[in-house]
XYZ file of C-alpha atoms in Angstrom:
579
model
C 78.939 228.956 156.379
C 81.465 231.762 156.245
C 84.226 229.459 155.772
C 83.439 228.574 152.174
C 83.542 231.877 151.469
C 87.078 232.319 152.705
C 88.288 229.472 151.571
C 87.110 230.407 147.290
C 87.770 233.804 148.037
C 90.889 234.109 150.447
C 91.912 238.284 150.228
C 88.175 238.399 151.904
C 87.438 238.658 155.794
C 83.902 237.962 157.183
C 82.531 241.554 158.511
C 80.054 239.303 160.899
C 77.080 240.799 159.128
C 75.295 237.443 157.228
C 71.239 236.321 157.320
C 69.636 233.391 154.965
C 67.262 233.850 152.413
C 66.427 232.618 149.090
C 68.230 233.896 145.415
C 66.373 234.975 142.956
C 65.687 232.434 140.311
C 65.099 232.238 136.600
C 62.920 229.308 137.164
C 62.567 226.465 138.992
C 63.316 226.224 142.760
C 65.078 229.239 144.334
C 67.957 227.921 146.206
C 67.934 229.048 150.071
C 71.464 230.331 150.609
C 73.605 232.014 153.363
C 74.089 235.828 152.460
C 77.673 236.406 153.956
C 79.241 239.910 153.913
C 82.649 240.232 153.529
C 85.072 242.926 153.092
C 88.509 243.130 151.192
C 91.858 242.985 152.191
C 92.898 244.968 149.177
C 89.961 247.235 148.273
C 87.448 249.520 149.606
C 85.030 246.542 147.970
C 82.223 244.915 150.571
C 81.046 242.374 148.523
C 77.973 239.940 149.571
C 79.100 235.892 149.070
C 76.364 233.524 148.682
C 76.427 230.124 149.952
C 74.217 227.474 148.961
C 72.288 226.798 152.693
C 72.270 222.780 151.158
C 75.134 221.918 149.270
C 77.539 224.589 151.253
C 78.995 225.613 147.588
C 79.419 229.322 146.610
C 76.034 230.227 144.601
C 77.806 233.952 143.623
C 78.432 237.088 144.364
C 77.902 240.920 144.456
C 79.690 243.827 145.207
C 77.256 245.843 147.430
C 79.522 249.124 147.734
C 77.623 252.369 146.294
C 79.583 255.960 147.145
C 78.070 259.458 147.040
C 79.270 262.491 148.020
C 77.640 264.681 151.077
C 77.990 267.684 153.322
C 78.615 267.308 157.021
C 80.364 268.575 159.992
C 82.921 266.915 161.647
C 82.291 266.590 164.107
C 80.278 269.941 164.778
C 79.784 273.489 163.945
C 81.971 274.442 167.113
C 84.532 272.563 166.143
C 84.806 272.807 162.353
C 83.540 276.301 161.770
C 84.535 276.357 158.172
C 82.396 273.580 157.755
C 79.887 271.585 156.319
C 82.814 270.236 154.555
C 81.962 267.741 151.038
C 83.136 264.091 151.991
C 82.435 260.111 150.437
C 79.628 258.282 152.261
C 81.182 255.101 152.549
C 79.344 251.496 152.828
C 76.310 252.397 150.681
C 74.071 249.606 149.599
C 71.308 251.800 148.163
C 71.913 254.040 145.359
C 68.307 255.738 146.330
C 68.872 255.765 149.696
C 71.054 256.602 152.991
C 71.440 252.908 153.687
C 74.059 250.686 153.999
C 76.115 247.959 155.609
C 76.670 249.750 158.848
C 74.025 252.664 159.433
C 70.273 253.652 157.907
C 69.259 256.792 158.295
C 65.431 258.585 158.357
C 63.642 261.349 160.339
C 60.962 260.707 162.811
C 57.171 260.959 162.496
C 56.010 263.027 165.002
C 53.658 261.206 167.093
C 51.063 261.914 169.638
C 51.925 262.132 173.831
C 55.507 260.168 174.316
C 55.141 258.349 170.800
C 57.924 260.783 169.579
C 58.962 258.391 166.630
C 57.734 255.334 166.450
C 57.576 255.178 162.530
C 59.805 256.971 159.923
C 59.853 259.769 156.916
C 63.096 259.604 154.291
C 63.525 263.664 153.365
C 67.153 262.502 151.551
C 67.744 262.003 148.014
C 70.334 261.587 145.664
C 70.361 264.678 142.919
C 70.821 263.416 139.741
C 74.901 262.635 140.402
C 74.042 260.990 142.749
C 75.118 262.904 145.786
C 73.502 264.081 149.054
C 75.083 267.763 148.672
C 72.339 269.329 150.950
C 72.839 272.807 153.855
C 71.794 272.813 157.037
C 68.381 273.814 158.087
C 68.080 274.197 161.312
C 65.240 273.814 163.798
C 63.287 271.472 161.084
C 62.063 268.151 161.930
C 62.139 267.571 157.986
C 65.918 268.157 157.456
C 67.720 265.978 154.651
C 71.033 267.515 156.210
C 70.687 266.115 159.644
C 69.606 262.488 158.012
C 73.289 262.867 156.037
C 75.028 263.493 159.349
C 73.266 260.380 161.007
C 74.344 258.242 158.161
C 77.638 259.626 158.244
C 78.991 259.050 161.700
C 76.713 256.279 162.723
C 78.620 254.203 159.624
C 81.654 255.417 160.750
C 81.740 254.488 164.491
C 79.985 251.432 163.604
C 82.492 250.168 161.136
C 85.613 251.323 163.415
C 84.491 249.395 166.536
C 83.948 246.438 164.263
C 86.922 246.535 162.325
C 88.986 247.246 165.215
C 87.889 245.645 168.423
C 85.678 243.155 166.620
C 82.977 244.465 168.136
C 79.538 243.660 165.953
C 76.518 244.655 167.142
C 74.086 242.231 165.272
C 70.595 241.920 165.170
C 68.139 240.024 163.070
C 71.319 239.159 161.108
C 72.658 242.485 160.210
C 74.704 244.982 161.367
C 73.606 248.399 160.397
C 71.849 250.384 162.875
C 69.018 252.661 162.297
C 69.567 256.708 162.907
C 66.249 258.247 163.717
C 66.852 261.940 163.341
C 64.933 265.144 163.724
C 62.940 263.962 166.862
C 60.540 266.663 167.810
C 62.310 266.810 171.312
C 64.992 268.066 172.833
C 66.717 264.495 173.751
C 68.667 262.233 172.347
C 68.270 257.853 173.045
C 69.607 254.611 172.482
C 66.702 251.909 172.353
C 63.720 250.520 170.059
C 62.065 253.737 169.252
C 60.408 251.513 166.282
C 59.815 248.396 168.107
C 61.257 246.249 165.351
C 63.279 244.504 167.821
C 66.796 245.907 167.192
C 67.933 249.178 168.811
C 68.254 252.577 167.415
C 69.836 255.751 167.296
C 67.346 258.643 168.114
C 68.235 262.557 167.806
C 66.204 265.084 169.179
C 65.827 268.897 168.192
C 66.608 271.780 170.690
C 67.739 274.929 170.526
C 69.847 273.146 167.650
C 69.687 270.011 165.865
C 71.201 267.584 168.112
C 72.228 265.923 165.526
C 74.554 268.315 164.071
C 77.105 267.544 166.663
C 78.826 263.861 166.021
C 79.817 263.443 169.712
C 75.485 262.913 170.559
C 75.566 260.144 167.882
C 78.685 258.444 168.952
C 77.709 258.881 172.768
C 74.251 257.200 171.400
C 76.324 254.515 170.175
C 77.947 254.245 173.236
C 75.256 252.751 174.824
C 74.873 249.812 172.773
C 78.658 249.161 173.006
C 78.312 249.356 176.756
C 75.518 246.559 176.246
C 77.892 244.267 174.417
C 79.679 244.070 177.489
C 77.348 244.564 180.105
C 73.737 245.698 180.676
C 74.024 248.216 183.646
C 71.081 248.937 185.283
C 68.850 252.010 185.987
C 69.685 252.410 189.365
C 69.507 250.190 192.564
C 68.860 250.298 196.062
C 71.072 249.796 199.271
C 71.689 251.131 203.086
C 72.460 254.626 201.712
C 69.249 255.237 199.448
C 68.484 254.559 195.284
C 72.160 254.165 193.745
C 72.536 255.802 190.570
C 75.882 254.985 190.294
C 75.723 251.720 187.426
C 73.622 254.358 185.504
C 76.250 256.989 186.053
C 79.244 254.492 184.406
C 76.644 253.654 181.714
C 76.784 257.846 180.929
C 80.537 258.236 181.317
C 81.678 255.369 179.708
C 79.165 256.399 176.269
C 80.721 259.734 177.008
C 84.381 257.998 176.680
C 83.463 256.598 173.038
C 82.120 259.778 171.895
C 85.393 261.657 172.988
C 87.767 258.659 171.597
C 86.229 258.275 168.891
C 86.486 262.292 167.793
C 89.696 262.919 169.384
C 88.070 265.539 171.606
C 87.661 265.266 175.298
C 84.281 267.664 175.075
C 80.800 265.858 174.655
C 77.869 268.046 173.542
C 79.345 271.714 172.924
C 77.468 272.092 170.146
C 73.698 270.514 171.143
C 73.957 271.637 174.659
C 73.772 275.486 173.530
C 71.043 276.662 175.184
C 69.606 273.241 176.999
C 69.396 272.229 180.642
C 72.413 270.132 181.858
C 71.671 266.692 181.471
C 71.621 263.964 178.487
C 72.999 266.178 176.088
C 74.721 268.948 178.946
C 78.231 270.038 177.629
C 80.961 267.838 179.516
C 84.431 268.371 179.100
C 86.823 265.194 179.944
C 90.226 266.828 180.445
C 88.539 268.847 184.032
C 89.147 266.626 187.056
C 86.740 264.944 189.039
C 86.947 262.709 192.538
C 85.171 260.221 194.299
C 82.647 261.660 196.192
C 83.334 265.239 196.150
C 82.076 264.832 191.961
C 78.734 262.999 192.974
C 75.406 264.556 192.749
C 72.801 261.852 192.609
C 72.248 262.091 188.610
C 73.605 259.387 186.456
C 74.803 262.185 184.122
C 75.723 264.748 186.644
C 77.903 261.881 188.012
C 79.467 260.355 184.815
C 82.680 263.020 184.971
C 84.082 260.754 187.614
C 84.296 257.514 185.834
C 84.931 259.568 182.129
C 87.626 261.775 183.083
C 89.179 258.868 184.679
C 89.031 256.967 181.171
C 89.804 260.373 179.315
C 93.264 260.870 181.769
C 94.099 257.345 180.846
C 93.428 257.502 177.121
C 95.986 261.024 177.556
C 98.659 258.368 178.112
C 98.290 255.155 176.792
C 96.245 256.270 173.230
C 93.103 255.183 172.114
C 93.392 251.948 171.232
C 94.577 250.830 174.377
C 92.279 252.727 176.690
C 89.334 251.518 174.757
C 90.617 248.149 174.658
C 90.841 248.178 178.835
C 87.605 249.625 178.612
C 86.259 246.524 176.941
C 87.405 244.628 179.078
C 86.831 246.140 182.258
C 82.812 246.679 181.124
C 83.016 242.807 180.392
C 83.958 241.743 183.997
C 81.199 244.218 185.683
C 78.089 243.535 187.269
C 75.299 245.385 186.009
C 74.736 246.781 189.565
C 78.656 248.279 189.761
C 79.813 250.987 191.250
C 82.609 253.829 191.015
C 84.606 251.637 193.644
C 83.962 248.687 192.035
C 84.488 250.166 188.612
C 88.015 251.702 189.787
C 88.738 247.834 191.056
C 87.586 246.742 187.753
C 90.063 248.839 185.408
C 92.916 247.711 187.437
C 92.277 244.352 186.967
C 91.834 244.483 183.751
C 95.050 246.318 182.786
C 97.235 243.477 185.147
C 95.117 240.805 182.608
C 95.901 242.851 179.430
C 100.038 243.020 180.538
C 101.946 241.608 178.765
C 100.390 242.043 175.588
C 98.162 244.772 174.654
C 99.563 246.672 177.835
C 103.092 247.292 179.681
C 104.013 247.371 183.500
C 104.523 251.019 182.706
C 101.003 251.110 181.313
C 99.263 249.228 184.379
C 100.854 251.578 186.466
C 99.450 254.477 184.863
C 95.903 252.807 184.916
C 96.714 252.178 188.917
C 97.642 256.319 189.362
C 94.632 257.639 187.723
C 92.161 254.916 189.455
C 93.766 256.791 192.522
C 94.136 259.849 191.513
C 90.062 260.116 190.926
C 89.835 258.311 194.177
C 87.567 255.377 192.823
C 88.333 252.471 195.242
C 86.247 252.695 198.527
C 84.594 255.670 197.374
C 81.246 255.475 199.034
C 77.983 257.955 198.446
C 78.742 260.445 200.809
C 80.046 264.155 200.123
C 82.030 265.579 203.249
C 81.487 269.395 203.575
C 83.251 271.483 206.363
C 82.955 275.258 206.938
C 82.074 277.456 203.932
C 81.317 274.444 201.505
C 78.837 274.270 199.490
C 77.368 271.569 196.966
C 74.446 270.394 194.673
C 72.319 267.589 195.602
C 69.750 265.824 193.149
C 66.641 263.435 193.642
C 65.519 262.129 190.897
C 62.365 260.124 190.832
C 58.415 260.890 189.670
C 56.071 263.101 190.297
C 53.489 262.071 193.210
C 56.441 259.691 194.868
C 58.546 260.303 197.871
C 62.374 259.969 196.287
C 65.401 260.186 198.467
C 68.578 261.887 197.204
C 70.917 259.445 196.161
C 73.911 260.710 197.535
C 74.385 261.787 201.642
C 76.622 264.487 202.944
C 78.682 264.736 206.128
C 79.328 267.351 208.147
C 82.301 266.620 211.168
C 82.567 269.535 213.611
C 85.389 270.161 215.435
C 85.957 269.617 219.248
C 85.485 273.645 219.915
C 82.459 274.139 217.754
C 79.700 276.432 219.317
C 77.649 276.388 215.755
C 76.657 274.507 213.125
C 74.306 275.729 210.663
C 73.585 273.896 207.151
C 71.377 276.110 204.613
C 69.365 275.082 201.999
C 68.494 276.059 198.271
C 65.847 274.843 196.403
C 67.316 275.610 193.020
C 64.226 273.663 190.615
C 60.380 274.529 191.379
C 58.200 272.587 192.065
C 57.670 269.956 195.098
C 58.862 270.739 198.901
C 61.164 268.241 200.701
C 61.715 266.933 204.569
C 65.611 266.765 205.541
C 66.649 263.827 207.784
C 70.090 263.724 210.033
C 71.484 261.593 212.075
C 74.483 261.646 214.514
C 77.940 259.189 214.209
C 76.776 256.762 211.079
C 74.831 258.301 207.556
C 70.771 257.993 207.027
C 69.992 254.211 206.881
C 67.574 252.710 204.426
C 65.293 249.638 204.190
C 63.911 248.363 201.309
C 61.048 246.287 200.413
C 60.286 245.565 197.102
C 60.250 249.216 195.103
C 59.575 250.948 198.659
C 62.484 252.651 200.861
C 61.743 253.312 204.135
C 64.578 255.321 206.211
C 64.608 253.331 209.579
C 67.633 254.814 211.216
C 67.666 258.896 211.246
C 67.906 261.120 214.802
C 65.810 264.015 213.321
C 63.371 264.977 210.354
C 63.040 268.382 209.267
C 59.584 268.722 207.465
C 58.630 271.655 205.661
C 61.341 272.429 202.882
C 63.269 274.074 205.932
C 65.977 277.243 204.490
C 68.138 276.038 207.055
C 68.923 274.043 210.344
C 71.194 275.165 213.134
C 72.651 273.553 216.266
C 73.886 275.520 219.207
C 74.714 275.076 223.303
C 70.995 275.968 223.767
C 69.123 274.219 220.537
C 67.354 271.377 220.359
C 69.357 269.285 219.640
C 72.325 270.682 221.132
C 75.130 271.174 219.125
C 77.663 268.033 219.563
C 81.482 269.242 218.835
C 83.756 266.473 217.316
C 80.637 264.705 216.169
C 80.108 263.795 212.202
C 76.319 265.269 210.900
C 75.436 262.770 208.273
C 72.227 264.245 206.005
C 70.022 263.420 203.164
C 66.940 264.612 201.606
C 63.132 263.246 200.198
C 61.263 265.106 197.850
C 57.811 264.429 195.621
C 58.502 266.211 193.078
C 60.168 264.852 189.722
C 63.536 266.183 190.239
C 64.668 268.507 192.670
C 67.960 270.068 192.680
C 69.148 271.116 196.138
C 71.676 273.824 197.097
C 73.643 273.203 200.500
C 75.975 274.833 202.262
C 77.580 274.901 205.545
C 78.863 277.483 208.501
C 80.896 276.173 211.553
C 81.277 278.740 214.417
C 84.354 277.919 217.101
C 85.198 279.116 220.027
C 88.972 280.921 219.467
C 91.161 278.682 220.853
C 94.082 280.828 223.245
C 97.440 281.286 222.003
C 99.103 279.124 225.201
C 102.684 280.456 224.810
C 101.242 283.711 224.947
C 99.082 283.830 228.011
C 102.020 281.911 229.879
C 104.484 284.705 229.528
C 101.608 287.239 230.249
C 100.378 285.712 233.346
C 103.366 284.300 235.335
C 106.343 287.045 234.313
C 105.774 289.498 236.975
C 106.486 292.964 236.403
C 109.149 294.863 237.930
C 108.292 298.311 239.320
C 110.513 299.690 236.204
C 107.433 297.826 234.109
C 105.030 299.385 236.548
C 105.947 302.536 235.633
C 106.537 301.862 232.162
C 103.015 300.611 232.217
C 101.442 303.731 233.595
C 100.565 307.437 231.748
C 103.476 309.323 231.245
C 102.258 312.118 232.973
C 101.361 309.925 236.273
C 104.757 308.412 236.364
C 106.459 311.493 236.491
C 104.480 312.874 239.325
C 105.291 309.494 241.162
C 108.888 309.115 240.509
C 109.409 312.790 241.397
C 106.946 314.173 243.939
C 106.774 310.513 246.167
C 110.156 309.247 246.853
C 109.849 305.424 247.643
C 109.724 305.139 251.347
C 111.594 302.292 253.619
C 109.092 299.389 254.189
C 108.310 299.374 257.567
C 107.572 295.377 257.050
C 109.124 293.527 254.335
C 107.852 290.625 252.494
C 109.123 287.318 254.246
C 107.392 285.444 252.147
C 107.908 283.758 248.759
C 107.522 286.358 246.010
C 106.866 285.819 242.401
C 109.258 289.126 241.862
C 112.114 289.853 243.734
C 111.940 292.009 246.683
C 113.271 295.089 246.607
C 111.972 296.333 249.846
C 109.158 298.665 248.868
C 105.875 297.355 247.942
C 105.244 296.403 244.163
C 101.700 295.713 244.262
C 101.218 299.711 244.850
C 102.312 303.151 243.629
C 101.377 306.158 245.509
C 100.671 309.371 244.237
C 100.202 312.571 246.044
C 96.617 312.811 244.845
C 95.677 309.663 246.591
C 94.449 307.712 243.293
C 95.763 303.772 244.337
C 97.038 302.009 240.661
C 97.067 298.514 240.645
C 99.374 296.203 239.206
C 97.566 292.671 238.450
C 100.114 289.670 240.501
């Protein structure tokens, strides 16, 4: 198909993008051709070759380029406060509308209970130049400025990860992705909002227009390259409880593109002004987060882990090595992974990609951070000791009991008299029951979508502020024993506060008491030891007498003929010196 194309016309490549369909005719038969888009090797030119579907001969061609001018930010308002800044909207096919050979762009319909935009509205026109020279306007579900934006750095990523990495996201035949913008909601998606069959890019409204900040598009984006290399699941199920964790490398790695691909490790510092933590919660790459003391049991409260191992990477090696090891680590995941499995996963793929795209230097710097983040053998449970504290979600639905996906573990030491763990409901709504158990974490069983926790020493019913174990509790406290605990909930997400006080037992300083207890005093430290005015009276008014019977036996002091254990004084008060 293609290949005729390249052959008549050899300064062309094939972008991928091609569907079949019949020319328009004078008269007579309309011949059914292949409609292959191509771009040029020494132009900005994308022309569309056609290829007779019968014959395989070229039937023509058209240049499908349009340009216009527009006004965006790049990549947001808190990063390019001089901004909206005039730029060319490459890739046009329309000169009446934002669509072209990479990215469409519309507004939402509002719709009625979770139908949020299920059909479209295009506020955007051309003025008579041409151009799409239009301000913000901001909170409006009817603004032409935030359909520009959506155009403008949907094309972009789209055509960079094809042109690039080769990386085409087709469907129905073309390439060009749909950007939905000025949802009446404060949320952002990847998926079929339209039900047309091929996926889109949705953007929400909150306390600003989410689409105003480039990072929510390109994180959007992110999720469909994730799905050209593997489709992680929701979340899964094992010993420890629902396992967020495939969800929470689905996050961080759409967080990675979004910060590669705008050459700024922070995601959302524009849309998440003013909005709960979560889909579109400001995340900043460059911090550092472990394996497990950086899991909470929320795909996106969890992401930082895998990210800012991607983003310390991408520090070293560039961009277009990290993303390339990030291809090809997705592409050898299950869709069930985890952060261990994940941390496994980048290493292997940086020995595949060396020599070549990588160097021995490079696979070792994949190898530190993977270590550094503590991926490999990281399992869901946060250790806490005395004066920690930590976060816990469950996420689930209302009406339905819904562990916390992550455990913690408290180990008290051998002298421990008290062990108290406190608790902080920090969302309303919903009450939860605590479960421990002794030596080993909370075990699960499932069945089907049911868990059932099968292996626990205690439950703790009653959303309970706190639980304490001491020598006369019940249970006892256990010293050098590891607490393991988790947490069930109905409500639909419950964010729980924890933290932890250990009380020991002062352990005696051993050199110390030694010298105390077996140095025996001398009567000079006798006297030294006693009032000043009392030793006077003693050493001066009571000369030491002879003793009548000395001390045959072994002494711990040296005897020196009067009796040590004893000073008298003429007022008859005895003093005595401990042996």
């Amino acid at each position: 198909m293609y290949s005729a194309a390249i052959a008549r016309f050899p300064w062309l490549e094939w972008t991928g993008d091609f569907r079949l369909a019949y020319l328009p005719s004078d008269g007579g038969l309309a011949p059914l051709a292949w409609i292959v888009l191509c771009r040029s090797s020494t132009g900005p030119e994308r022309p569309e070759v056609y290829v007779d579907a019968h014959a395989g001969e070229i039937a023509g061609t058209r240049d499908t380029m349009r340009y216009a001018d527009a006004n965006v930010y790049d990549p947001n308002p808190v990063a390019d406060p001089t901004g909206p800044h005039r730029v060319t909207l490459p890739n046009l096919t329309s000169t009446t509308r934002l669509e072209g050979t990479y990215a469409r762009s519309a507004s939402c319909n509002p719709g009625t209970g979770w139908d949020y935009c299920s059909s479209t509205t295009r506020y955007a026109s051309p003025d008579v130049s041409g151009h799409y020279l239009y301000s913000p306007t901001e909170p409006s579900t009817t603004d032409p400025f935030s359909e520009v934006m959506g155009y403008y750095h949907l094309d972009k990523i789209n055509d960079f990860m094809g042109d690039t990495y080769g990386v085409n996201m087709m469907c129905n035949g073309h390439r060009w992705i749909a950007a939905m913008m000025n949802m009446n909601m404060d949320n952002a998606m990847y998926g079929d909002a339209d039900e047309d069959g091929c996926a889109d890019v949705t953007i929400g409204q909150g306390t600003h227009d989410f689409g105003y900040d480039a990072a929510v598009i390109y994180h959007e984006f992110g999720h469909g390259l994730n799905r050209t290399q593997v489709d992680f699941e929701y979340w899964d199920f094992d010993g420890l409880g629902p396992d967020w964790s495939a969800s929470g490398l689905d996050e961080g790695s759409a967080d990675y593109w979004a910060a590669s691909m705008s050459g700024r490790p922070v995601v959302g510092e524009y849309a998440s002004t003013g909005t709960t933590p979560g889909e579109l919660g400001f995340r900043d790459l460059s911090e550092f987060v472990t394996c497990p003391q950086g899991l909470y049991g929320e795909s996106h409260y969890d992401s930082p882990i895998w990210s800012t191992t991607l983003w310390q990477i991408r520090s070293t090696l560039g961009q277009f090595k990290t993303d390339s090891l990030l291809f090809d680590a997705l592409a050898s995941m299950a869709s069930t992974a985890d952060f261990s499995s994940a941390g496994s996963a980048l290493i292997s793929a940086a020995n595949a990609l060396e020599p070549g795209v990588l160097t021995a230097a490079d696979v070792t710097q994949v190898e530190t951070a993977v270590a550094d983040h503590t991926l490999v053998g990281c399992i869901r449970v946060v250790p806490l000791g005395d004066e920690d504290s930590h976060i816990f979600i469950a996420t689930g639905y209302g009406g339905y009991d819904v562990p916390s996906g992550v455990q913690f573990s408290v180990t008290t030491p051998e002298n421990t008299t008290r062990l108290t763990v406190r608790f902080d409901q920090l969302t309303v709504g919903g009450g939860y029951t605590v479960f421990m158990n002794r030596g080993a974490p909370v075990h699960f069983t499932r069945s089907g979508w049911d868990l059932t926790i099968d292996d626990y020493d205690y439950e703790y019913s009653g959303s309970p502020a706190n639980v304490s174990y001491t020598g006369w509790s019940d249970p006892l406290i256990e010293p050098g024993t590891t607490y393991y605990f988790t947490y069930m909930h109905n409500s639909d997400a419950m964010m729980l506060g924890v933290s932890v006080d250990i009380i020991v037992t002062p352990v005696p300083d051993s050199t110390t008491d030694t010298i105390e207890d077996t140095t025996p005093d001398t009567i000079e430290d006798t006297v030294a030891d006693v009032p000043a005015d009392t030793v006077g009276d003693t050493i001066t008014d009571t000369p030491a007498e002879p003793d009548p019977a000395p001390d045959t036996s072994e002494d711990t002091v040296v005897d020196t003929g009067t009796d040590p254990g004893t000073i008298t004084e003429s007022g008859g008060c005895g003093c005595s010196i401990a042996s």
